[in-house]
Amino acid sequence: MFRRKWLLLAAVAVVAPAARADVKVHPIFSDNMVIQRDMDTVVWGTAEAGEKVTAELSDGKAAVAKGEATADDKGHWSVTLPKGAKPGTGFDLKVKGKNEVAFKNVAVGDVWLCSGQSNMEWKLSQLPKDDQGKKAAAKAANPNIRLFTVPNKPAYEPQAAFATTATEGLWLPCEEKTAFNFSAVGYFFGRDIQATQNVPVGLISSDWGGTICEAWASKGSLDAVPEFKYFHENLEKAIKSFDPKKAEEDFKKATEKYEADLAKWKEAADKAKAEGKPAPMQPRKPTK
């Protein structure tokens, strides 16, 4: 786990040409987001080619940071807001072009990336011993903590956007329900660091159990090391030989097996709970 300027997710921001003339902001920006203190903040998105775009961060009374840019010939733009906003909550971020996009309940503080495999992915809801997760979540409400879960969606190239759900792909206030479905390690860390630093804290949960470290590295960084070039060479071969029909059949079989395993797991989990024992690991739902 390590801190980064919250815009470190720019790694997934190689955007596609704008489909409409309206100004659009990358989906990493949403209500309840946290902006890293003591650093310039880059806001980016798409608009009509040549369109002037302005961004303004305000504290509810006056602007604390402003910036502007012009969309390039492909409609891409990025605005830099100079550092200087003091840590706190209640900020608004407005982006204007021919239309306006506004985000509320923005905070300025520290943003941490919580990344790893299953040990980081394990949620509060999955802590079985003495209802530890439920007890922690019941006390989790804190307006100075915000949670963001990156959807588990593999891609060979950096993505311009990602799908959002009620629990993934957008910033959420830390409350009982949202904390219960968040990384347990991430939550406990964020809870303690917020109390220690006394500034708003944003937690980005980007984790996937069982993944290998090479899958988290860029093609360029791996290809720069001769011993690691095999990884993308093998991946490219797999992509070329990919059979969509067979993949769909395999996914269907995996889903059927998962549902059967889940039913068995529920029985085992109920039995373990009745006996005061830890529940077995829940089977993982297959993803496409």
Coordinates of N, CA, C and O in Angstrom, one line a residue, residues 92-160:
D92 N -16.3 22.3 -3.9 CA -17.0 22.0 -5.2 C -16.0 22.1 -6.3 O -15.1 22.9 -6.3
L93 N -16.2 21.2 -7.3 CA -15.4 21.3 -8.5 C -16.3 21.4 -9.7 O -17.2 20.6 -9.9
K94 N -16.1 22.5 -10.5 CA -16.9 22.8 -11.7 C -16.0 22.8 -12.9 O -14.9 23.4 -12.9
V95 N -16.4 22.1 -13.9 CA -15.7 22.1 -15.2 C -16.7 22.7 -16.3 O -17.8 22.2 -16.4
K96 N -16.2 23.7 -17.0 CA -17.1 24.4 -18.0 C -16.5 24.4 -19.3 O -15.3 24.6 -19.5
G97 N -17.4 24.2 -20.3 CA -17.1 24.4 -21.7 C -18.3 25.0 -22.3 O -18.8 26.0 -21.8
K98 N -18.9 24.4 -23.3 CA -20.2 24.8 -23.8 C -21.3 24.3 -22.8 O -22.4 24.8 -22.8
N99 N -21.0 23.4 -21.9 CA -21.9 22.9 -20.9 C -21.1 22.9 -19.6 O -19.9 23.3 -19.6
E100 N -21.7 22.6 -18.5 CA -21.0 22.6 -17.2 C -21.2 21.3 -16.5 O -22.3 20.7 -16.5
V101 N -20.2 20.8 -15.9 CA -20.2 19.5 -15.1 C -19.8 19.9 -13.7 O -18.7 20.5 -13.5
A102 N -20.6 19.6 -12.7 CA -20.2 20.0 -11.3 C -20.2 18.8 -10.4 O -21.0 17.8 -10.5
F103 N -19.2 18.8 -9.5 CA -19.1 17.7 -8.5 C -19.1 18.4 -7.1 O -18.5 19.4 -6.8
K104 N -19.9 17.7 -6.2 CA -20.1 18.2 -4.8 C -19.5 17.4 -3.8 O -19.1 16.2 -4.0
N105 N -19.4 17.9 -2.6 CA -18.8 17.2 -1.4 C -17.4 16.7 -1.7 O -17.0 15.6 -1.3
V106 N -16.6 17.5 -2.4 CA -15.2 17.2 -2.7 C -14.4 17.5 -1.4 O -14.7 18.5 -0.7
A107 N -13.4 16.7 -1.2 CA -12.5 16.9 -0.1 C -11.1 17.1 -0.6 O -10.7 16.6 -1.6
V108 N -10.2 17.7 0.2 CA -8.8 17.9 0.0 C -8.1 17.3 1.2 O -8.4 17.6 2.3
G109 N -7.2 16.3 0.9 CA -6.5 15.6 2.0 C -5.5 14.7 1.4 O -4.7 15.1 0.5
D110 N -5.4 13.5 1.9 CA -4.4 12.5 1.4 C -5.2 11.3 0.8 O -6.2 10.8 1.3
V111 N -4.6 10.9 -0.3 CA -5.2 9.8 -1.1 C -4.2 8.6 -1.1 O -3.0 8.8 -1.4
W112 N -4.7 7.4 -0.8 CA -3.9 6.2 -0.7 C -4.4 5.2 -1.7 O -5.6 4.9 -1.8
L113 N -3.5 4.5 -2.3 CA -3.8 3.4 -3.2 C -3.6 2.1 -2.4 O -2.6 1.8 -1.9
C114 N -4.7 1.3 -2.3 CA -4.7 0.0 -1.6 C -4.7 -1.1 -2.7 O -5.8 -1.4 -3.2
S115 N -3.6 -1.7 -2.9 CA -3.5 -2.6 -4.0 C -2.9 -3.9 -3.6 O -2.1 -3.9 -2.7
G116 N -3.2 -5.0 -4.3 CA -2.7 -6.3 -4.0 C -3.5 -7.4 -4.5 O -4.3 -7.2 -5.4
Q117 N -3.4 -8.5 -3.8 CA -4.1 -9.7 -4.2 C -5.3 -9.9 -3.2 O -5.9 -9.0 -2.7
S118 N -5.6 -11.2 -2.9 CA -6.8 -11.5 -2.1 C -6.7 -10.9 -0.7 O -7.7 -10.6 -0.1
N119 N -5.4 -10.8 -0.2 CA -5.3 -10.2 1.2 C -5.8 -8.8 1.3 O -6.2 -8.3 2.3
M120 N -5.6 -8.0 0.2 CA -6.1 -6.7 0.1 C -7.6 -6.6 -0.4 O -8.3 -5.8 0.1
E121 N -8.0 -7.6 -1.2 CA -9.3 -7.6 -1.7 C -10.4 -8.0 -0.7 O -11.5 -7.6 -0.8
W122 N -10.0 -8.8 0.3 CA -10.9 -9.3 1.3 C -11.6 -8.2 2.0 O -11.1 -7.3 2.5
K123 N -13.0 -8.3 1.9 CA -13.8 -7.2 2.4 C -14.2 -7.3 3.9 O -14.0 -8.4 4.5
L124 N -14.6 -6.3 4.5 CA -15.1 -6.3 5.9 C -16.2 -7.4 6.0 O -16.3 -8.1 7.0
S125 N -17.0 -7.5 4.9 CA -18.1 -8.4 5.0 C -17.7 -9.9 5.0 O -18.5 -10.8 5.3
Q126 N -16.4 -10.1 4.7 CA -15.9 -11.4 4.6 C -15.1 -11.8 5.9 O -14.4 -12.9 5.9
L127 N -15.1 -11.0 6.9 CA -14.4 -11.3 8.1 C -15.5 -12.0 9.1 O -16.4 -11.4 9.6
P128 N -15.3 -13.3 9.2 CA -16.4 -14.1 9.9 C -16.2 -14.2 11.4 O -17.2 -14.3 12.1
K129 N -15.0 -14.0 11.9 CA -14.8 -14.3 13.4 C -15.6 -13.2 14.2 O -15.3 -12.0 14.1
D130 N -16.5 -13.7 15.0 CA -17.2 -12.9 16.0 C -17.8 -11.6 15.3 O -17.9 -10.6 15.9
D131 N -18.3 -11.8 14.1 CA -18.9 -10.7 13.3 C -18.0 -9.4 13.4 O -18.5 -8.3 13.5
Q132 N -16.7 -9.6 13.3 CA -15.7 -8.5 13.3 C -16.0 -7.4 12.3 O -16.0 -6.2 12.5
G133 N -16.3 -7.9 11.0 CA -16.6 -7.0 10.0 C -17.9 -6.1 10.2 O -17.9 -4.9 10.0
K134 N -18.9 -6.8 10.7 CA -20.2 -6.0 11.0 C -20.0 -5.0 12.1 O -20.5 -3.9 12.0
K135 N -19.2 -5.4 13.1 CA -19.0 -4.5 14.2 C -18.1 -3.3 13.8 O -18.4 -2.2 14.2
A136 N -17.1 -3.5 12.9 CA -16.3 -2.4 12.5 C -17.1 -1.5 11.6 O -17.0 -0.3 11.6
A137 N -17.9 -2.1 10.7 CA -18.7 -1.3 9.8 C -19.8 -0.4 10.5 O -20.1 0.7 10.1
A138 N -20.3 -1.0 11.6 CA -21.3 -0.2 12.4 C -20.8 1.1 12.9 O -21.5 2.0 13.2
K139 N -19.4 1.1 13.1 CA -18.8 2.3 13.6 C -18.0 3.1 12.6 O -17.2 4.0 12.9
A140 N -18.2 2.8 11.3 CA -17.4 3.3 10.2 C -17.7 4.7 9.7 O -16.9 5.3 9.1
A141 N -18.9 5.2 10.0 CA -19.4 6.4 9.4 C -18.4 7.6 9.7 O -18.1 7.8 10.9
N142 N -17.8 8.2 8.7 CA -16.8 9.2 8.9 C -16.8 10.1 7.7 O -16.4 9.7 6.6
P143 N -17.3 11.4 7.7 CA -17.3 12.2 6.5 C -15.9 12.6 6.0 O -15.8 13.1 4.9
N144 N -14.9 12.3 6.8 CA -13.5 12.6 6.4 C -12.8 11.4 5.7 O -11.6 11.4 5.5
I145 N -13.6 10.3 5.4 CA -13.0 9.2 4.7 C -13.9 8.9 3.5 O -15.1 8.9 3.6
R146 N -13.3 8.7 2.3 CA -14.0 8.4 1.1 C -13.5 7.2 0.5 O -12.2 6.9 0.6
L147 N -14.3 6.4 -0.1 CA -13.9 5.1 -0.6 C -14.1 5.0 -2.2 O -15.2 5.4 -2.7
F148 N -13.2 4.4 -2.8 CA -13.3 4.2 -4.3 C -12.8 2.8 -4.6 O -11.7 2.4 -4.3
T149 N -13.6 1.9 -5.2 CA -13.3 0.6 -5.6 C -13.2 0.5 -7.1 O -14.1 0.8 -7.8
V150 N -12.0 0.1 -7.6 CA -11.8 0.0 -9.0 C -12.4 -1.3 -9.5 O -12.1 -2.4 -8.9
P151 N -13.2 -1.3 -10.5 CA -13.9 -2.5 -11.0 C -12.8 -3.5 -11.5 O -11.8 -3.1 -12.1
N152 N -13.0 -4.8 -11.3 CA -12.1 -5.8 -11.8 C -12.5 -6.1 -13.2 O -13.3 -6.9 -13.5
K153 N -11.8 -5.5 -14.1 CA -12.1 -5.6 -15.6 C -10.8 -5.6 -16.3 O -10.1 -4.6 -16.5
P154 N -10.3 -6.8 -16.8 CA -9.0 -6.9 -17.5 C -9.1 -6.2 -18.9 O -10.1 -6.1 -19.5
A155 N -8.0 -5.6 -19.3 CA -7.9 -4.9 -20.6 C -6.4 -5.0 -21.0 O -5.5 -4.8 -20.2
Y156 N -6.2 -5.1 -22.3 CA -4.9 -5.1 -22.8 C -4.3 -3.7 -23.0 O -3.1 -3.6 -22.9
E157 N -5.1 -2.7 -23.2 CA -4.7 -1.4 -23.3 C -5.3 -0.5 -22.3 O -6.4 -0.8 -21.7
P158 N -4.7 0.7 -21.9 CA -5.3 1.6 -21.0 C -6.7 2.0 -21.5 O -6.9 2.2 -22.7
Q159 N -7.6 2.1 -20.5 CA -9.0 2.4 -20.9 C -9.4 3.8 -20.6 O -9.0 4.5 -19.6
A160 N -10.3 4.3 -21.4 CA -10.8 5.7 -21.3 C -11.9 5.8 -20.2 O -12.1 6.9 -19.6

